Coordinates of C-alpha atoms in Angstrom, one line a residue:
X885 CA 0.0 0.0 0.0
X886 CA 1.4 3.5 -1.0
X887 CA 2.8 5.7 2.1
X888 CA -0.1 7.5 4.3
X889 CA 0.1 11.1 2.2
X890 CA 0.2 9.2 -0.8
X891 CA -3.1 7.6 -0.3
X892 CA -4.4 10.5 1.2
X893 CA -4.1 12.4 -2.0
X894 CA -5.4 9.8 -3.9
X895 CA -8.4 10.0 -1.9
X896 CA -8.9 13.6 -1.9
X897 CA -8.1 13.1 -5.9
X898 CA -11.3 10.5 -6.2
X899 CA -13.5 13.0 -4.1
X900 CA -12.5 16.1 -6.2
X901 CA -14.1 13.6 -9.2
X902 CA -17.1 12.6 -7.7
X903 CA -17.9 15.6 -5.7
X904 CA -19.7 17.6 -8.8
X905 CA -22.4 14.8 -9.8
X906 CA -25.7 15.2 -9.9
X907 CA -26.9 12.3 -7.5
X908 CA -29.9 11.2 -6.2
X909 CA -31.5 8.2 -4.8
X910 CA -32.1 7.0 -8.1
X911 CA -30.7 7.7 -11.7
X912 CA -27.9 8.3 -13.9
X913 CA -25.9 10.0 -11.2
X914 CA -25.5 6.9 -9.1
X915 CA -24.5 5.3 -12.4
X916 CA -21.9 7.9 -13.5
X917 CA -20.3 7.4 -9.8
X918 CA -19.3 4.0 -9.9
X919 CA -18.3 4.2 -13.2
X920 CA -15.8 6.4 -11.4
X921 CA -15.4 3.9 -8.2
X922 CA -15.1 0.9 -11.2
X923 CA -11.8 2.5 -12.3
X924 CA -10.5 1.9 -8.7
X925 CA -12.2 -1.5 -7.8
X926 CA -14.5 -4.2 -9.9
X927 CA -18.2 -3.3 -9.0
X928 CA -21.1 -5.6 -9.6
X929 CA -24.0 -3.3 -10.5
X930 CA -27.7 -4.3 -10.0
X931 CA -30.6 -2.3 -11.5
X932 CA -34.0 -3.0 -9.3
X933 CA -36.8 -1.5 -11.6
X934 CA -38.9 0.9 -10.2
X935 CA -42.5 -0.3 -8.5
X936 CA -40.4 -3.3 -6.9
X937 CA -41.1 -4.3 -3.3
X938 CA -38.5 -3.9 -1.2
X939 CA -39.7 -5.0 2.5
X940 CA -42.3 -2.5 3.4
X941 CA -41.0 0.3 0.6
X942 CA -41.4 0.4 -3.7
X943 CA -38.3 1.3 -5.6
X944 CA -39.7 4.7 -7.1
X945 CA -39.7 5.7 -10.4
X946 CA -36.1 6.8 -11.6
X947 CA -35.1 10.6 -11.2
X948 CA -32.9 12.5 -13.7
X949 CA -31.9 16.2 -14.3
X950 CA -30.6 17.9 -17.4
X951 CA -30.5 21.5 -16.8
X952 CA -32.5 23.9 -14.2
X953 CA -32.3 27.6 -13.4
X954 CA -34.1 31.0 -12.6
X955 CA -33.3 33.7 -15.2
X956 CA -34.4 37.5 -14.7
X957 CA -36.1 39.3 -17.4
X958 CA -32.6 39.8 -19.3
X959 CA -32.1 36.3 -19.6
X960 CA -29.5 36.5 -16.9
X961 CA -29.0 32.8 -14.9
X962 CA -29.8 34.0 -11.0
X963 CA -29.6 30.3 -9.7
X964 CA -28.1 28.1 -11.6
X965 CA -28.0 24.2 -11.3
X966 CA -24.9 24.4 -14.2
X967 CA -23.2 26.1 -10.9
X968 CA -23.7 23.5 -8.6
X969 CA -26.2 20.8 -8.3
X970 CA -27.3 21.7 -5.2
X971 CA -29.7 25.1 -6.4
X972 CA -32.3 22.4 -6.9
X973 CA -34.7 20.5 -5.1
X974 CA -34.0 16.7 -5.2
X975 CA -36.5 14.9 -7.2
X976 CA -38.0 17.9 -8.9
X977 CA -40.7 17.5 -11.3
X978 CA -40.0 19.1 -14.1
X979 CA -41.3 23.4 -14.8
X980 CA -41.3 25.4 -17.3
X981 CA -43.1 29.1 -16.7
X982 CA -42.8 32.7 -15.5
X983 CA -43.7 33.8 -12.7
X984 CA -43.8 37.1 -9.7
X985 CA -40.9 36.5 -6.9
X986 CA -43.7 36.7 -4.7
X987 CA -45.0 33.4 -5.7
X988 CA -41.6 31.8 -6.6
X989 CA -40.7 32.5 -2.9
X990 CA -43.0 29.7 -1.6
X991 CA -40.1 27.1 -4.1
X992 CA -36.8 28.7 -2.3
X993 CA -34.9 27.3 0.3
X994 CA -32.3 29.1 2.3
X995 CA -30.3 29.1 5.5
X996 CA -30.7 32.5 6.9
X997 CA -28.6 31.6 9.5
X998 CA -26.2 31.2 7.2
X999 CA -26.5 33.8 4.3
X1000 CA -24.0 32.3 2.1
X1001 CA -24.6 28.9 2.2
X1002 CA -26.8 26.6 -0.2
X1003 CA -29.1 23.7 1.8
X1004 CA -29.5 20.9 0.6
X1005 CA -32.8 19.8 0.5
X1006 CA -34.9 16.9 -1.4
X1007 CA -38.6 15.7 -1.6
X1008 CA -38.1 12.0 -2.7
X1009 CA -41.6 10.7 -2.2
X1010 CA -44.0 13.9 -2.5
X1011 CA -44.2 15.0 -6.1
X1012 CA -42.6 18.7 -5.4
X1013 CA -40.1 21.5 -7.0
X1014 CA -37.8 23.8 -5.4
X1015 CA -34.5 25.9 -6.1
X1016 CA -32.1 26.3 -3.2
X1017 CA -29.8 29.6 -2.8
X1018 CA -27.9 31.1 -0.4
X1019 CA -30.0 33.8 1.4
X1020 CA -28.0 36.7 0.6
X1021 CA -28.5 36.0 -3.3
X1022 CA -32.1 36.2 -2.7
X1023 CA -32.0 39.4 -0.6
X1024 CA -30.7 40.8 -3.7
X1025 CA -33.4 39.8 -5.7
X1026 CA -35.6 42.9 -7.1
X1027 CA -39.4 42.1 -7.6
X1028 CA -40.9 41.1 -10.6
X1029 CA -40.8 38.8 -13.5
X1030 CA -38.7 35.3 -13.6
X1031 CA -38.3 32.8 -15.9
X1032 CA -38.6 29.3 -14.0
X1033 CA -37.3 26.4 -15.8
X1034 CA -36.3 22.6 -14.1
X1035 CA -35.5 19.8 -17.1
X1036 CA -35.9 16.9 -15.5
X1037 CA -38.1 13.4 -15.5
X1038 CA -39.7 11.3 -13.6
X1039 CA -40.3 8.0 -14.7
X1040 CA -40.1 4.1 -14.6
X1041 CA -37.0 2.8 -14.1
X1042 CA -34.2 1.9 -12.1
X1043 CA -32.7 1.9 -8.5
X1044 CA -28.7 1.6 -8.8
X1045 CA -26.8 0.0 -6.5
X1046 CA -23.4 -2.2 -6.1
X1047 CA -21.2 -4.3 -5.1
X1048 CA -17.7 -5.3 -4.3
X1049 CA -16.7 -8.5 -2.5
X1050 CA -12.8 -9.0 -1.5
X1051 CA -13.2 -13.0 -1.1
X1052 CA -11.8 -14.2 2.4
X1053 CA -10.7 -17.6 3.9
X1054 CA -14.2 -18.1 5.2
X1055 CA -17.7 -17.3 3.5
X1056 CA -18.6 -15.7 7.0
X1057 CA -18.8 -12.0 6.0
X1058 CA -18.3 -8.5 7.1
X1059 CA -19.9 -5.9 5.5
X1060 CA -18.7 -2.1 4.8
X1061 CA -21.4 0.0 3.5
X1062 CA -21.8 3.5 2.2
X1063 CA -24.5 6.1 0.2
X1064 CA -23.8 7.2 -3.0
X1065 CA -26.9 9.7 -3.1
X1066 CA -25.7 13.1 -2.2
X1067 CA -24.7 15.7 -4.9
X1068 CA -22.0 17.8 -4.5
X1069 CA -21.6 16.7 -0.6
X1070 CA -17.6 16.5 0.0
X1071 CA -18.0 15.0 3.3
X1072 CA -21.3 13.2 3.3
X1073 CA -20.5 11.1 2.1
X1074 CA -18.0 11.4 -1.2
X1075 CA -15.4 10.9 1.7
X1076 CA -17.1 7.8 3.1
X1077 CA -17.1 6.3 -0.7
X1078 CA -13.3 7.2 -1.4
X1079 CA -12.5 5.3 2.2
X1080 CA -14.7 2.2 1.0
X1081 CA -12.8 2.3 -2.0
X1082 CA -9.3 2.0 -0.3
X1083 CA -10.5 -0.1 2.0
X1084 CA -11.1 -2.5 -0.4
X1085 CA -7.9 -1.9 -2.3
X1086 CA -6.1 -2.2 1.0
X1087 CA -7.9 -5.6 2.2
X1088 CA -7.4 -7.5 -1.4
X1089 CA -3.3 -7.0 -1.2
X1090 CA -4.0 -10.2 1.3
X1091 CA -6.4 -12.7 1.6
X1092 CA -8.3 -12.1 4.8
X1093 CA -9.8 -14.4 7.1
X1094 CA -13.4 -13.2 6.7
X1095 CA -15.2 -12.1 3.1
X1096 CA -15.6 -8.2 3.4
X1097 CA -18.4 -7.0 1.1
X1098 CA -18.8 -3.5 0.0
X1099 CA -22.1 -2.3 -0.5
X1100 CA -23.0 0.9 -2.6
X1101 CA -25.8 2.7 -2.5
X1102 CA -28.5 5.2 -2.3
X1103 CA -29.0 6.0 1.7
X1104 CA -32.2 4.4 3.0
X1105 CA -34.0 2.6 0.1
X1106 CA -30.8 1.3 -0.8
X1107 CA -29.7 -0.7 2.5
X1108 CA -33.6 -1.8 1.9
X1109 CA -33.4 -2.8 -1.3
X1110 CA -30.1 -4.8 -0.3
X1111 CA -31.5 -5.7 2.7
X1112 CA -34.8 -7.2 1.1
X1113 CA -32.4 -8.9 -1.7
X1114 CA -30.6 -10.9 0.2
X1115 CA -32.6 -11.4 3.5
X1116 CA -32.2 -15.6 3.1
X1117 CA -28.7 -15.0 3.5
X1118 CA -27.9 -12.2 5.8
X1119 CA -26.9 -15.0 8.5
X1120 CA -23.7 -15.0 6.7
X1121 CA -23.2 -11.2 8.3
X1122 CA -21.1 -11.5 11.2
X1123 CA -20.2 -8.1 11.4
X1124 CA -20.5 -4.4 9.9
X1125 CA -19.2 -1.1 9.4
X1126 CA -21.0 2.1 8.1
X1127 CA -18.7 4.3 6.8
X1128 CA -19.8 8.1 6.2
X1129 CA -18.4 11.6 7.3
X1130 CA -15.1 10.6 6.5
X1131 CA -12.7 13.5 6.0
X1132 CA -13.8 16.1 7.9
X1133 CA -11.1 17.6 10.7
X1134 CA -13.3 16.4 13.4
X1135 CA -12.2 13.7 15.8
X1136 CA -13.3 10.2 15.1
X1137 CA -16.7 8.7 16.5
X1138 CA -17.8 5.6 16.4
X1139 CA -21.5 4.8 17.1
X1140 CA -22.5 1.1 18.4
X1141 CA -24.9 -1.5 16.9
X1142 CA -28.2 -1.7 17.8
X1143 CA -26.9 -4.8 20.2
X1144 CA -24.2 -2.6 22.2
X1145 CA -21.7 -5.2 23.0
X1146 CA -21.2 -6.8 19.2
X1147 CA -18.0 -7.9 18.0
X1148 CA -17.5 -4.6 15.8
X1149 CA -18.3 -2.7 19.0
X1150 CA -15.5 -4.1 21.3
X1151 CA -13.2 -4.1 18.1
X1152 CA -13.6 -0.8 17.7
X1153 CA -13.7 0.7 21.2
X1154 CA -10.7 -1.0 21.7
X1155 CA -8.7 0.1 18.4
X1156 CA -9.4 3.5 18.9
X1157 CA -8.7 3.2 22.7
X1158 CA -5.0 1.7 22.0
X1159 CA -4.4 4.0 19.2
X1160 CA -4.7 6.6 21.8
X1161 CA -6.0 8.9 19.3
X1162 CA -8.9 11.8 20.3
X1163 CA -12.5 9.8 19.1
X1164 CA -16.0 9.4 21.1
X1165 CA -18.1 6.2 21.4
X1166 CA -21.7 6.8 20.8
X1167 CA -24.4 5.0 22.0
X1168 CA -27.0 3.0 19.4
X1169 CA -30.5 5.0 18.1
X1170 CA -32.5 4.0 15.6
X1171 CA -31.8 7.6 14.1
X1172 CA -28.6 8.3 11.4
X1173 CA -27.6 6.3 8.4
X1174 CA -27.7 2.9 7.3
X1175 CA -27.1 1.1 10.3
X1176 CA -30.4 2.0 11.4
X1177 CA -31.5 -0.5 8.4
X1178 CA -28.9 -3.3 8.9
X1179 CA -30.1 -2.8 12.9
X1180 CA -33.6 -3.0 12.4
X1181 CA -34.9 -5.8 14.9
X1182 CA -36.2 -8.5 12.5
X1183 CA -32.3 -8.3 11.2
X1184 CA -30.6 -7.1 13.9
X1185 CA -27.0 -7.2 12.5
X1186 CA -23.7 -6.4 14.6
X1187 CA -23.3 -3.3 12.2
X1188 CA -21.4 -0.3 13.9
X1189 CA -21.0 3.4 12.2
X1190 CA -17.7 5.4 11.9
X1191 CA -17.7 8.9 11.3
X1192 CA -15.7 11.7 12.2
X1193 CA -17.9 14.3 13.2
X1194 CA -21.2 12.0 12.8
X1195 CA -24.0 13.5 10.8
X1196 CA -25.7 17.0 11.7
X1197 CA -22.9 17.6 14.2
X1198 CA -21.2 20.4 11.8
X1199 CA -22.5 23.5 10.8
X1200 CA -21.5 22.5 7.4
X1201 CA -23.8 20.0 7.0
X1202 CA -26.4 19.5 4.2
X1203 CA -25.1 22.5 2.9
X1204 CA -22.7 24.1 0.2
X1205 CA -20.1 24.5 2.8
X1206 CA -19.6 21.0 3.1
X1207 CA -17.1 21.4 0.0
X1208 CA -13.6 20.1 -1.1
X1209 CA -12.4 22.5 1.7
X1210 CA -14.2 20.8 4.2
X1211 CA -12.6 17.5 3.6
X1212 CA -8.5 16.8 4.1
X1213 CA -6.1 14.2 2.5
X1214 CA -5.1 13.6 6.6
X1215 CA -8.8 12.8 7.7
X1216 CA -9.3 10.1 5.1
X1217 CA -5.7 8.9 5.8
X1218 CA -6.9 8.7 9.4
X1219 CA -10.3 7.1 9.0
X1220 CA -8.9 4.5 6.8
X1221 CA -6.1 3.7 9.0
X1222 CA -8.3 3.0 12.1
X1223 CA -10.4 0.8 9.2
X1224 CA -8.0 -1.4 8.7
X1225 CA -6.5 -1.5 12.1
X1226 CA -9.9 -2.6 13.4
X1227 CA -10.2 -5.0 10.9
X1228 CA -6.8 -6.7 11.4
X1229 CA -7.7 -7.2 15.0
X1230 CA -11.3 -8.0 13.6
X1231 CA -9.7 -10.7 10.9
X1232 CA -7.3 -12.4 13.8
X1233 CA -9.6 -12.7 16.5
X1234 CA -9.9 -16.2 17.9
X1235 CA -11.1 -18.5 20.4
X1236 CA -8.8 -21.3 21.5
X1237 CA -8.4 -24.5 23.6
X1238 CA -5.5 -25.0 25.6
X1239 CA -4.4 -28.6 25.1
X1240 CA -2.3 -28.8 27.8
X1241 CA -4.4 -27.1 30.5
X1242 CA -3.3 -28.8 33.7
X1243 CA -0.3 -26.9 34.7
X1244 CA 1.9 -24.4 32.5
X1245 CA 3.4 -26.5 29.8
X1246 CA 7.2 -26.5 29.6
X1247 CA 8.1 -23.7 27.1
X1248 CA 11.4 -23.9 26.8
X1249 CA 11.7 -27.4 25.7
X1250 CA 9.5 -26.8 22.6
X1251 CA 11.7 -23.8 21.7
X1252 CA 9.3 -21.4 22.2
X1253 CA 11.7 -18.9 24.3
X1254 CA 14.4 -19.5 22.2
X1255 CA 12.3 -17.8 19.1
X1256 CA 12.1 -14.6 21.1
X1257 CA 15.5 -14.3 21.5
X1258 CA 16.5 -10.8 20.8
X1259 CA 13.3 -9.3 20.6
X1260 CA 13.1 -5.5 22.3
X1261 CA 9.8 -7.3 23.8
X1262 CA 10.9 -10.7 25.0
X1263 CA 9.4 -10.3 28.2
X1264 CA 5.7 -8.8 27.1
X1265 CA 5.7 -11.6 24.4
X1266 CA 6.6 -14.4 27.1
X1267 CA 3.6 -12.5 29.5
X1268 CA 1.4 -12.7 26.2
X1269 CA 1.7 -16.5 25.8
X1270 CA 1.2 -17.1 29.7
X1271 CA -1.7 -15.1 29.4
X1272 CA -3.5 -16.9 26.2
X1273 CA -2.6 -20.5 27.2
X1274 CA -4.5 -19.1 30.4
X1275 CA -7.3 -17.9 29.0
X1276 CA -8.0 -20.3 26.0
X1277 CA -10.3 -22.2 27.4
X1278 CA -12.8 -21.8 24.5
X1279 CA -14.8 -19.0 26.0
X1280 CA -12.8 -16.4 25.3
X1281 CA -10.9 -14.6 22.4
X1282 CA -7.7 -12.8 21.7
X1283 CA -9.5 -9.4 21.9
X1284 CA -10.5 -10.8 25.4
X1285 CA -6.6 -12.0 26.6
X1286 CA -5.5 -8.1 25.7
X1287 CA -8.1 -5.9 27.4
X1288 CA -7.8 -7.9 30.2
X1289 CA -4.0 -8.7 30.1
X1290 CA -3.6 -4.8 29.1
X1291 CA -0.7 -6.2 26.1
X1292 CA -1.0 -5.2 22.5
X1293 CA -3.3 -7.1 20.4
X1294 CA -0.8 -7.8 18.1
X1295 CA 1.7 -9.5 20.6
X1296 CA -1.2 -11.6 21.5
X1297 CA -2.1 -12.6 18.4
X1298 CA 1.4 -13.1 17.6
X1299 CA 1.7 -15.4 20.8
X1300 CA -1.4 -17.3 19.8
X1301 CA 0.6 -18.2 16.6
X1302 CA 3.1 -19.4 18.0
X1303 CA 1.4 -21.9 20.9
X1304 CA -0.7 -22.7 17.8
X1305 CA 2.3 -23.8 15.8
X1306 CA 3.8 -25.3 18.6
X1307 CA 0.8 -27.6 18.9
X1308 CA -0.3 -26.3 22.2
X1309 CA -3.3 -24.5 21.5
X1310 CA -6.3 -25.0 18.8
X1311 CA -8.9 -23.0 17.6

């Protein structure tokens, strides 16, 4: 894998790309992203035509936008979706008239909290239209005349979606999921797809112990759709990350699964714990992104979510600030670090049986000291290997011997290896 700053860049590179698109829920948007994501990884795409049933949801009809603005009397563009693709309402239906200010008011959306700022708003399932602008352009709208125009349809057709699945030692999966939905959003979530991406990247320069599948898609309907796809075989979903957020400046936060103590959960606290670096650990609702989905009670997955700060915990969110400036090659460095940190400790942790559990088993004679010699940590390896013959008793894991042991995971694991290999211990 390329040095940290390296891969930063070429994350920041793949956002700058995707950051401009025109996405929604559905629609040629989601396509033209992971055409862009293919270039990095393979992607399965599947289309779900519109008016299928998806749990308790219908795939809508397909959504696509070719060119919307508000033009004074001279002609002159005042909002202009060729500017940025947040100016209109997601899911417009398409307009063509002229009309007062005082009756286009009742269509704008502003922040006037925030005078400068765009919001970013959408009306996916009520037939609607809308422009969004930053306040202080309409302040400096005079009354009168304006040319209204949104070239867009609405029909039959498609739900986008994909996949990418780095195959593992065992068909047992983990699951890394994030939306590809939100136009011209650096943060939420272009930076949660350029992780996934590298993530992916990362974990197929080895083959890891468990199958990591990548999922995706449009936020909400999409985990459904997924969900409702492949409910006969979600048992194979032993764990899950929800990646969005990604490369803001913030400090890392990870929120727990619905369950609380799931594997992901412990991994997770405990990664970012030993890494010493500045995060939070957030308690489960049924509020947020896609883990709500993936921890809905009939499925009830152990599926965690990493942000940095999480969602509506900026100022900058749903809004034009969250821009290229709002994201940094360091922060997606950073969150994909602690990714595949957790999932090394994730991809190595095991229960064993001692095999030899009356009495400490003679060490020495089975070379086991002599292949520490000259280690700077002979002594914390040695405690390591007391510590998992101790404990491997079948009930508990490697993740279990270091919290309680307080030694790295990965001396345990590395002391696991070698009672394994000595024949002393089995999984």
């Amino acid at each position: 894998m390329a040095p940290v700053t390296a891969i930063g860049e070429e994350m920041y590179a793949l956002v700058e790309r995707l950051y401009p698109l025109c996405r929604s829920i559905t629609g040629d948007g989601v396509r033209a992203t992971l055409d862009i994501v293919q270039e990095h990884i393979p992607l399965q795409v599947h289309e779900v035509p519109t008016g299928t049933q998806v749990l308790d949801w219908t795939v809508p009809q397909e959504w696509n936008i070719r060119d919307a603005y508000i033009a004074d009397t001279a002609g002159h563009r005042v909002v202009d979706f060729g500017a940025s693709s947040l100016h209109v309402l997601g899911y417009s239906v398409p307009v063509s008239a002229t009309m007062p200010l005082s009756e286009l008011r009742e269509h704008l959306h502003t922040l006037p909290d925030h005078p400068s700022w765009v919001p970013y708003r959408t009306s996916y399932y009520k037939p609607d239209w809308g422009f969004c602008l930053a306040q202080d352009t309409l302040d400096a709208l005079p009354d009168g005349e304006y040319e209204v125009r949104i070239d867009s349809t609405l029909a039959d057709g498609h739900l986008t979606y994909a996949e990418h699945v780095v195959p593992g030692q065992v068909p047992d999966e983990v699951i890394v999921s994030c939306h590809v939905c939100h136009p011209s959003l650096a943060n939420d979530n272009m930076a949660g797809v350029a992780v996934a991406t590298f993530l992916a990247k990362a974990l197929a320069e080895r083959i890891p112990y468990y199958t990591y599948r990548f999922i995706f898609a449009p936020g909400t309907i999409g985990a459904i759709t997924w969900l409702a796809r492949n409910a006969e075989r979600v048992d194979r979903v032993k764990h899950g990350l929800v990646l969005a957020c990604a490369g803001d400046r913030g400090q890392l936060t990870y929120k727990r699964s619905r369950r609380g103590d799931a594997e992901i959960d412990r991994v997770m606290r405990y990664v970012l714990a030993a890494s010493e670096r500045p995060h939070r650990i957030a308690e489960f609702t049924p509020y947020g992104y896609d883990e709500r989905q993936f921890c809905s009670p009939g499925f009830d997955l152990g599926v965690g979510s990493l942000t940095r700060t999480p969602y509506a915990g900026y100022p900058e969110y749903h809004t034009s600030a969250d821009n290229l400036d709002f994201v940094s090659p360091k922060a997606m460095a950073d969150t994909l670090a602690v990714c595949r940190e957790a999932f090394a400790v994730l991809d190595r942790n095991r229960r064993y049986l001692n095999l030899s559990p009356y009495g400490e088993p003679q060490l020495g004679r089975r070379g086991l000291y002599d292949a520490l010699g000259g280690r700077s940590d002979t002594k914390q390896a040695q405690m390591a290997m007391l510590w998992v013959l101790n404990l491997s008793d079948g009930e508990h894991s490697l993740l279990d011997v270091a919290e309680r042991s307080g030694l790295p995971f990965d001396t345990v694991a590395a002391a696991a290896g070698a009672l394994h290999g000595a024949g002393l211990i089995k999984a």
